[in-house]
């Protein structure tokens, strides 16, 4: 159980196999954004690139402003010192710890770093995760000491590891959401974007005038940090990013749904996303009720931070062309978690390599039920949008090792039939359906 604020606690996360994504999504802007060097600055190789890693996974300490501060580092299992990695800094909530964020608490690995570590590993997408520990298990940031800690932490990671300097992200829940907002205000030239789960201005806002990618997630019945506080954080970056002001749609009480709004008119490369849900003070709401690692928030946050160019790519500049793989090189299993509402659905497809050889380049073929039309997707390309569809790998997830899995997904409209495809074939071989 995660203890949040005095007198407030989040119920125990349940461990169930699936990673459901949005069940009621409104797209009001461009969902996919490719950022060029003009918006983010050229990716620079940090001092740790090309050298044996000076840091390993586990707990570390650092001196910051005369204080010994600690953090937990989680490197990809196949860390390559010639690859520039995305960085995600995960802040804990009040009363929480760095270990809670890193371990995933009672849900374990599935909820590690708010579920993002699992999704990164599944996509082989190259992310370094770090969980700093707040003084007094919070992020009061007196005199800017927590921001100084973040600065010292980033410098330590840059000097010892290979990091993509245009792909630094931060996120956190409750007090951690407040700290993520403080980072967005004061370090927009260091971090590319932040995700604030049920946050408020608790850790200050030094500056707060520069654009940065921003995603806010908040429950309409939050009785710890009311949703109005979250809206205020969001609106700071609606202004800074030049987005068109609007009253973003939010679900009604009792609907057990959520609505995700992508703001329109934002400066190229600086999106603002607002995800409101029918629920209280939690980072992991489930539309059917309760909370846990099956929440849609992990998928939406992952989609948000992976929309930016770069992130986990090799240091060399090569052109990757996706080709249709030859048939006969895949033994596979597919599971599909569908979350549907009146005229739409999302499909979260997990592909598992059950063979003995690595799959290098893949295409998954399936037939959508009549009346379904794909409107957007993630972690794969989809063509055409209805009937028999072929999903093909993107640059970062073309290889699937034996017994490994990747997760892809799409959003679609429907006219009444919201069921999953009956069968799937991977590289010409029929997959078993879980």
Coordinates of C-alpha atoms in Angstrom, one line a residue:
X1 CA 0.0 0.0 0.0
X2 CA 1.3 3.4 -0.9
X3 CA 0.9 6.1 1.8
X4 CA 0.4 9.4 0.1
X5 CA -0.6 12.2 2.5
X6 CA -1.7 12.1 6.1
X7 CA -5.1 10.4 6.2
X8 CA -4.9 9.4 2.6
X9 CA -3.8 6.1 1.1
X10 CA -4.1 4.3 -2.2
X11 CA -5.5 0.8 -2.2
X12 CA -3.2 -2.1 -2.9
X13 CA -2.3 -2.4 -6.6
X14 CA -3.5 -5.7 -8.0
X15 CA -1.2 -7.9 -10.2
X16 CA -3.1 -9.1 -13.3
X17 CA -1.7 -9.8 -16.7
X18 CA -2.5 -6.9 -19.1
X19 CA -1.5 -3.3 -19.8
X20 CA -4.8 -1.7 -20.8
X21 CA -4.7 1.7 -22.5
X22 CA -7.3 4.5 -23.0
X23 CA -11.0 3.6 -23.0
X24 CA -12.4 7.0 -23.9
X25 CA -9.9 9.2 -25.8
X26 CA -10.5 12.5 -27.4
X27 CA -7.8 13.6 -29.9
X28 CA -7.9 17.4 -30.4
X29 CA -4.5 17.8 -32.0
X30 CA -1.7 16.0 -33.7
X31 CA -0.8 12.9 -31.7
X32 CA 2.5 12.1 -33.3
X33 CA 5.3 14.7 -33.2
X34 CA 8.7 14.3 -34.8
X35 CA 11.1 16.9 -33.4
X36 CA 14.0 18.2 -35.4
X37 CA 17.3 19.7 -34.1
X38 CA 15.7 23.1 -34.6
X39 CA 13.3 22.5 -31.8
X40 CA 15.4 20.5 -29.3
X41 CA 19.0 21.2 -30.1
X42 CA 21.4 18.7 -31.6
X43 CA 21.7 15.5 -29.5
X44 CA 25.1 15.6 -27.8
X45 CA 27.1 12.5 -26.7
X46 CA 27.6 12.8 -23.0
X47 CA 31.0 12.2 -21.4
X48 CA 30.0 8.7 -20.5
X49 CA 29.5 7.6 -24.2
X50 CA 32.1 5.2 -25.5
X51 CA 33.4 4.4 -22.0
X52 CA 32.7 1.5 -19.6
X53 CA 29.7 2.6 -17.4
X54 CA 30.8 4.4 -14.3
X55 CA 27.5 3.5 -12.6
X56 CA 25.6 0.3 -12.2
X57 CA 22.1 -0.5 -11.4
X58 CA 21.3 -0.1 -7.7
X59 CA 21.5 2.5 -4.9
X60 CA 24.0 5.4 -5.0
X61 CA 24.7 8.5 -3.0
X62 CA 25.8 11.9 -4.1
X63 CA 26.8 15.1 -2.4
X64 CA 24.5 17.9 -3.3
X65 CA 24.7 21.3 -1.6
X66 CA 26.5 19.8 1.4
X67 CA 23.9 17.0 1.8
X68 CA 24.3 13.3 1.1
X69 CA 21.4 12.5 -1.3
X70 CA 20.6 9.1 -2.6
X71 CA 19.1 7.7 -5.8
X72 CA 18.4 4.3 -7.3
X73 CA 19.6 3.7 -10.9
X74 CA 18.1 1.1 -13.3
X75 CA 20.1 0.4 -16.5
X76 CA 18.8 -1.6 -19.4
X77 CA 20.0 -5.2 -19.1
X78 CA 21.9 -4.9 -22.4
X79 CA 23.4 -1.5 -21.8
X80 CA 25.6 -0.4 -24.7
X81 CA 28.1 2.5 -24.0
X82 CA 27.9 3.5 -27.7
X83 CA 24.1 4.0 -27.6
X84 CA 22.6 7.3 -26.4
X85 CA 19.7 6.4 -24.0
X86 CA 16.6 8.2 -23.0
X87 CA 16.5 9.1 -19.3
X88 CA 13.4 9.0 -17.1
X89 CA 13.6 10.5 -13.6
X90 CA 10.7 9.1 -11.4
X91 CA 9.8 11.1 -8.3
X92 CA 8.0 9.5 -5.4
X93 CA 4.9 10.8 -3.6
X94 CA 4.8 12.2 0.0
X95 CA 5.6 9.4 2.3
X96 CA 6.9 7.3 -0.5
X97 CA 10.4 6.3 -1.3
X98 CA 12.8 5.9 -4.2
X99 CA 12.5 2.2 -3.6
X100 CA 8.7 2.3 -4.0
X101 CA 9.1 3.9 -7.5
X102 CA 11.9 1.5 -8.6
X103 CA 10.5 -1.7 -7.2
X104 CA 6.9 -1.0 -8.2
X105 CA 5.7 -1.6 -4.6
X106 CA 3.2 -4.5 -4.2
X107 CA 2.8 -4.8 -7.9
X108 CA 6.5 -5.3 -8.4
X109 CA 8.1 -5.0 -11.8
X110 CA 4.8 -4.3 -13.6
X111 CA 4.4 -1.0 -11.8
X112 CA 8.1 0.0 -11.7
X113 CA 8.5 3.7 -12.6
X114 CA 4.7 4.0 -13.0
X115 CA 4.7 1.1 -15.4
X116 CA 7.1 2.7 -17.9
X117 CA 10.0 0.4 -17.2
X118 CA 7.9 -2.6 -18.3
X119 CA 6.8 -0.9 -21.5
X120 CA 10.4 0.2 -22.3
X121 CA 11.7 -3.3 -21.8
X122 CA 9.0 -4.8 -23.9
X123 CA 9.8 -2.4 -26.8
X124 CA 13.6 -2.8 -26.3
X125 CA 13.5 1.0 -26.5
X126 CA 16.5 2.0 -24.5
X127 CA 15.6 3.9 -21.3
X128 CA 17.7 4.6 -18.2
X129 CA 15.5 4.9 -15.2
X130 CA 16.5 6.7 -12.0
X131 CA 14.5 7.3 -8.8
X132 CA 15.8 10.0 -6.5
X133 CA 15.0 10.1 -2.7
X134 CA 13.4 13.2 -1.3
X135 CA 14.3 14.6 2.0
X136 CA 11.7 13.7 4.6
X137 CA 10.1 11.5 1.9
X138 CA 8.9 14.6 0.2
X139 CA 9.9 17.4 -2.3
X140 CA 9.5 20.6 -0.4
X141 CA 12.5 22.0 -2.4
X142 CA 13.5 24.7 0.2
X143 CA 15.8 27.2 -1.3
X144 CA 15.9 25.1 -4.5
X145 CA 17.8 22.3 -2.8
X146 CA 15.8 19.6 -4.6
X147 CA 16.4 21.2 -8.0
X148 CA 20.1 21.4 -7.2
X149 CA 19.9 17.7 -6.4
X150 CA 18.4 17.1 -9.8
X151 CA 21.1 19.1 -11.5
X152 CA 23.9 17.2 -9.7
X153 CA 22.1 13.9 -10.5
X154 CA 21.9 14.7 -14.2
X155 CA 25.6 15.8 -14.2
X156 CA 26.6 12.5 -12.5
X157 CA 24.6 10.4 -15.0
X158 CA 26.0 12.4 -18.0
X159 CA 29.6 11.9 -16.8
X160 CA 29.2 8.2 -16.2
X161 CA 26.7 7.0 -18.8
X162 CA 25.7 7.5 -22.4
X163 CA 22.6 9.7 -22.4
X164 CA 20.7 11.4 -25.2
X165 CA 20.7 15.0 -23.9
X166 CA 17.5 15.8 -25.9
X167 CA 15.6 12.8 -24.3
X168 CA 15.5 13.6 -20.6
X169 CA 12.0 13.2 -19.0
X170 CA 10.7 13.4 -15.5
X171 CA 7.4 12.3 -13.9
X172 CA 5.9 11.7 -10.5
X173 CA 2.7 11.3 -8.5
X174 CA 1.2 13.8 -6.0
X175 CA 4.2 15.5 -4.3
X176 CA 6.3 13.9 -7.1
X177 CA 3.9 15.5 -9.6
X178 CA 4.6 18.9 -7.9
X179 CA 8.4 18.2 -8.2
X180 CA 7.9 17.3 -11.9
X181 CA 6.2 20.7 -12.4
X182 CA 9.1 22.4 -10.6
X183 CA 11.5 20.7 -13.0
X184 CA 9.3 21.9 -15.9
X185 CA 9.3 25.4 -14.7
X186 CA 13.0 25.7 -13.9
X187 CA 14.8 23.2 -16.2
X188 CA 13.0 23.4 -19.5
X189 CA 16.4 23.7 -21.2
X190 CA 17.5 20.4 -19.6
X191 CA 14.4 18.2 -19.7
X192 CA 12.3 17.5 -22.9
X193 CA 9.0 16.9 -21.2
X194 CA 7.3 15.9 -17.9
X195 CA 4.3 13.9 -16.7
X196 CA 2.5 15.1 -13.6
X197 CA 0.2 12.5 -12.0
X198 CA -2.3 14.2 -9.7
X199 CA 0.1 17.1 -9.0
X200 CA -0.1 20.6 -7.7
X201 CA 2.3 23.5 -7.1
X202 CA 4.0 22.0 -4.0
X203 CA 7.7 22.4 -4.9
X204 CA 7.7 25.9 -6.3
X205 CA 8.0 27.2 -9.9
X206 CA 11.2 29.0 -10.5
X207 CA 10.8 30.7 -13.8
X208 CA 7.9 28.9 -15.4
X209 CA 8.0 30.9 -18.7
X210 CA 9.8 28.5 -21.1
X211 CA 8.1 25.9 -23.3
X212 CA 8.4 22.2 -22.5
X213 CA 6.3 19.1 -23.3
X214 CA 3.7 18.7 -20.6
X215 CA 1.3 15.9 -19.7
X216 CA -1.1 16.2 -16.7
X217 CA -3.2 13.2 -15.4
X218 CA -5.8 14.0 -12.7
X219 CA -9.0 12.6 -11.2
X220 CA -12.1 14.7 -11.2
X221 CA -12.9 13.6 -7.6
X222 CA -9.4 14.0 -6.2
X223 CA -10.0 15.0 -2.5
X224 CA -6.3 15.4 -1.7
X225 CA -5.2 17.7 -4.5
X226 CA -8.3 18.9 -6.3
X227 CA -8.4 18.7 -10.1
X228 CA -8.4 22.5 -10.2
X229 CA -4.8 22.5 -9.0
X230 CA -3.8 20.2 -11.8
X231 CA -5.6 22.3 -14.3
X232 CA -3.5 25.3 -13.1
X233 CA -0.3 23.4 -13.8
X234 CA -1.5 22.4 -17.2
X235 CA -2.5 26.0 -18.1
X236 CA 1.0 27.3 -17.4
X237 CA 2.3 25.3 -20.3
X238 CA -0.8 25.9 -22.5
X239 CA 0.4 29.5 -22.4
X240 CA 4.2 28.8 -22.6
X241 CA 3.8 26.4 -25.5
X242 CA 1.5 28.7 -27.4
X243 CA -1.4 26.2 -27.5
X244 CA -5.0 27.2 -28.2
X245 CA -6.8 27.7 -24.9
X246 CA -9.8 25.5 -24.5
X247 CA -12.0 23.8 -21.9
X248 CA -10.7 20.3 -22.2
X249 CA -13.4 17.7 -21.9
X250 CA -13.5 15.7 -18.7
X251 CA -15.6 12.6 -17.9
X252 CA -18.7 12.8 -15.7
X253 CA -18.8 11.5 -12.2
X254 CA -19.8 7.8 -12.1
X255 CA -18.9 7.2 -15.8
X256 CA -15.8 5.1 -14.9
X257 CA -14.0 6.5 -18.0
X258 CA -11.3 8.9 -18.8
X259 CA -10.7 11.4 -21.6
X260 CA -7.3 12.4 -23.1
X261 CA -7.1 15.7 -24.8
X262 CA -4.1 16.7 -27.0
X263 CA -4.1 20.5 -27.2
X264 CA -4.1 22.0 -30.6
X265 CA -2.1 25.0 -31.9
X266 CA 1.0 24.3 -29.7
X267 CA 4.4 25.3 -30.8
X268 CA 5.9 22.5 -32.9
X269 CA 7.5 20.0 -30.7
X270 CA 6.0 21.2 -27.4
X271 CA 2.7 19.3 -26.9
X272 CA 0.4 19.6 -24.0
X273 CA -1.8 16.6 -23.1
X274 CA -4.5 16.5 -20.4
X275 CA -5.9 13.2 -19.2
X276 CA -8.8 13.5 -16.8
X277 CA -10.4 10.4 -15.2
X278 CA -13.4 9.6 -13.1
X279 CA -11.6 8.8 -9.8
X280 CA -9.7 10.1 -6.9
X281 CA -6.1 10.6 -5.8
X282 CA -4.2 7.8 -7.6
X283 CA -1.6 7.4 -10.4
X284 CA -3.1 4.1 -11.6
X285 CA -6.9 4.3 -12.1
X286 CA -8.7 1.5 -13.9
X287 CA -11.8 2.4 -15.8
X288 CA -13.7 -0.6 -14.6
X289 CA -13.0 0.5 -11.0
X290 CA -10.1 0.4 -8.5
X291 CA -6.5 1.0 -9.4
X292 CA -3.4 -1.1 -10.3
X293 CA -0.8 -1.7 -12.9
X294 CA -3.4 -2.6 -15.5
X295 CA -4.2 1.2 -15.6
X296 CA -4.4 3.0 -18.9
X297 CA -2.0 5.8 -17.5
X298 CA 1.1 3.8 -18.2
X299 CA 0.3 3.4 -21.9
X300 CA -0.7 7.0 -22.3
X301 CA 2.4 8.3 -20.5
X302 CA 4.6 6.0 -22.6
X303 CA 3.0 7.1 -25.8
X304 CA 3.5 10.7 -24.8
X305 CA 7.3 10.5 -24.0
X306 CA 8.1 8.2 -27.0
X307 CA 6.5 10.6 -29.5
X308 CA 9.6 12.7 -29.5
X309 CA 12.4 12.2 -32.0
X310 CA 15.5 10.4 -30.8
X311 CA 15.4 8.3 -27.6
X312 CA 17.3 5.1 -27.5
X313 CA 18.9 5.3 -30.9
X314 CA 22.5 4.5 -31.7
X315 CA 25.1 7.3 -31.7
X316 CA 25.8 6.8 -35.4
X317 CA 23.4 8.2 -38.0
X318 CA 22.0 5.4 -40.2
X319 CA 18.8 5.2 -42.2
X320 CA 16.6 2.3 -41.3
X321 CA 14.1 1.0 -44.0
X322 CA 11.4 -1.4 -42.9
X323 CA 10.9 -4.2 -45.3
X324 CA 8.4 -7.1 -45.3
X325 CA 10.2 -10.1 -43.7
X326 CA 10.2 -13.4 -45.4
X327 CA 7.6 -15.9 -44.2
X328 CA 8.4 -18.9 -42.1
X329 CA 10.7 -17.5 -39.5
X330 CA 8.3 -17.0 -36.6
X331 CA 6.6 -19.0 -33.9
X332 CA 4.4 -16.7 -31.9
X333 CA 1.6 -16.1 -29.4
X334 CA -0.6 -13.0 -29.4
X335 CA -2.8 -11.6 -26.7
X336 CA -5.1 -8.6 -27.2
X337 CA -6.6 -6.4 -24.5
X338 CA -9.5 -4.3 -25.8
X339 CA -11.0 -1.4 -23.9
X340 CA -14.2 -0.1 -25.7
X341 CA -16.8 2.6 -25.3
X342 CA -19.9 3.5 -27.3
X343 CA -18.3 4.1 -30.7
X344 CA -14.6 3.6 -30.1
X345 CA -12.0 1.2 -28.7
X346 CA -8.3 0.8 -28.0
X347 CA -6.5 -2.5 -28.7
X348 CA -3.3 -3.4 -26.8
X349 CA -1.6 -6.3 -28.6
X350 CA 1.3 -8.3 -27.0
X351 CA 3.3 -10.4 -29.4
X352 CA 5.5 -13.2 -27.9
X353 CA 8.2 -15.0 -29.7
X354 CA 7.7 -18.7 -28.8
X355 CA 10.4 -19.9 -31.2
X356 CA 14.1 -20.6 -30.5
X357 CA 15.6 -17.9 -32.8
X358 CA 15.4 -14.1 -32.7
X359 CA 12.8 -12.5 -35.0
X360 CA 14.5 -9.7 -36.9
X361 CA 11.9 -7.6 -38.6
X362 CA 8.2 -8.5 -38.4
X363 CA 4.8 -8.0 -39.8
X364 CA 1.6 -9.0 -38.1
X365 CA -1.5 -9.6 -40.2
X366 CA -5.0 -9.7 -38.8
X367 CA -8.5 -8.9 -40.0
X368 CA -10.6 -6.3 -38.1
X369 CA -14.3 -7.1 -37.6
X370 CA -16.7 -5.2 -39.9
X371 CA -17.2 -1.6 -38.9
X372 CA -13.9 -1.1 -37.2
X373 CA -11.5 1.5 -38.6
X374 CA -8.1 2.3 -37.1
X375 CA -7.6 6.1 -36.5
X376 CA -4.2 6.1 -34.8
X377 CA -1.6 3.7 -33.4
X378 CA 1.6 3.3 -31.5
X379 CA 4.8 1.2 -31.6
X380 CA 3.9 -0.1 -35.1
X381 CA 2.7 1.1 -38.5
X382 CA -0.8 0.0 -39.6
X383 CA -2.1 -0.3 -43.2
X384 CA -4.8 -0.2 -44.3
X385 CA -7.1 1.1 -41.6
X386 CA -9.8 -1.5 -42.0
X387 CA -10.4 -5.0 -43.2
X388 CA -7.2 -7.1 -43.4
X389 CA -4.5 -5.0 -41.7
X390 CA -0.7 -5.4 -41.6
X391 CA 1.1 -4.0 -38.6
X392 CA 4.9 -3.6 -39.2
X393 CA 7.6 -3.0 -36.7
X394 CA 9.1 0.5 -36.2
X395 CA 12.8 1.2 -35.8
X396 CA 13.2 0.3 -32.2
X397 CA 11.3 -2.9 -31.9
X398 CA 12.1 -5.0 -35.0
X399 CA 13.9 -7.7 -33.0
X400 CA 12.1 -10.0 -30.7
X401 CA 14.3 -12.4 -28.8
X402 CA 13.1 -16.0 -27.9
X403 CA 10.5 -15.9 -25.1
X404 CA 10.5 -12.1 -25.3
X405 CA 7.4 -10.0 -25.9
X406 CA 6.6 -6.6 -27.3
X407 CA 3.5 -4.5 -27.0
X408 CA 1.9 -2.5 -29.8
X409 CA -1.5 -0.9 -30.0
X410 CA -4.1 1.2 -31.8
X411 CA -7.2 3.2 -31.4
X412 CA -10.2 2.6 -33.7
X413 CA -13.8 3.5 -34.2
X414 CA -16.6 0.9 -34.4
X415 CA -20.2 0.7 -35.4
X416 CA -21.2 -1.9 -32.7
X417 CA -18.8 -4.8 -33.0
X418 CA -15.9 -4.1 -30.6
X419 CA -14.5 -7.6 -30.6
X420 CA -10.9 -8.6 -31.3
X421 CA -9.6 -10.2 -34.5
X422 CA -10.1 -13.9 -34.6
X423 CA -6.6 -14.8 -35.7
X424 CA -3.1 -13.4 -36.3
X425 CA -0.2 -14.3 -38.4
X426 CA 3.4 -13.2 -37.8
X427 CA 5.7 -13.2 -40.8
X428 CA 3.3 -15.6 -42.5
X429 CA 3.0 -18.1 -39.6
X430 CA -0.3 -18.4 -37.7
X431 CA 0.1 -17.4 -34.0
X432 CA -1.6 -19.0 -31.1
X433 CA -4.1 -16.6 -29.4
X434 CA -3.9 -16.3 -25.6

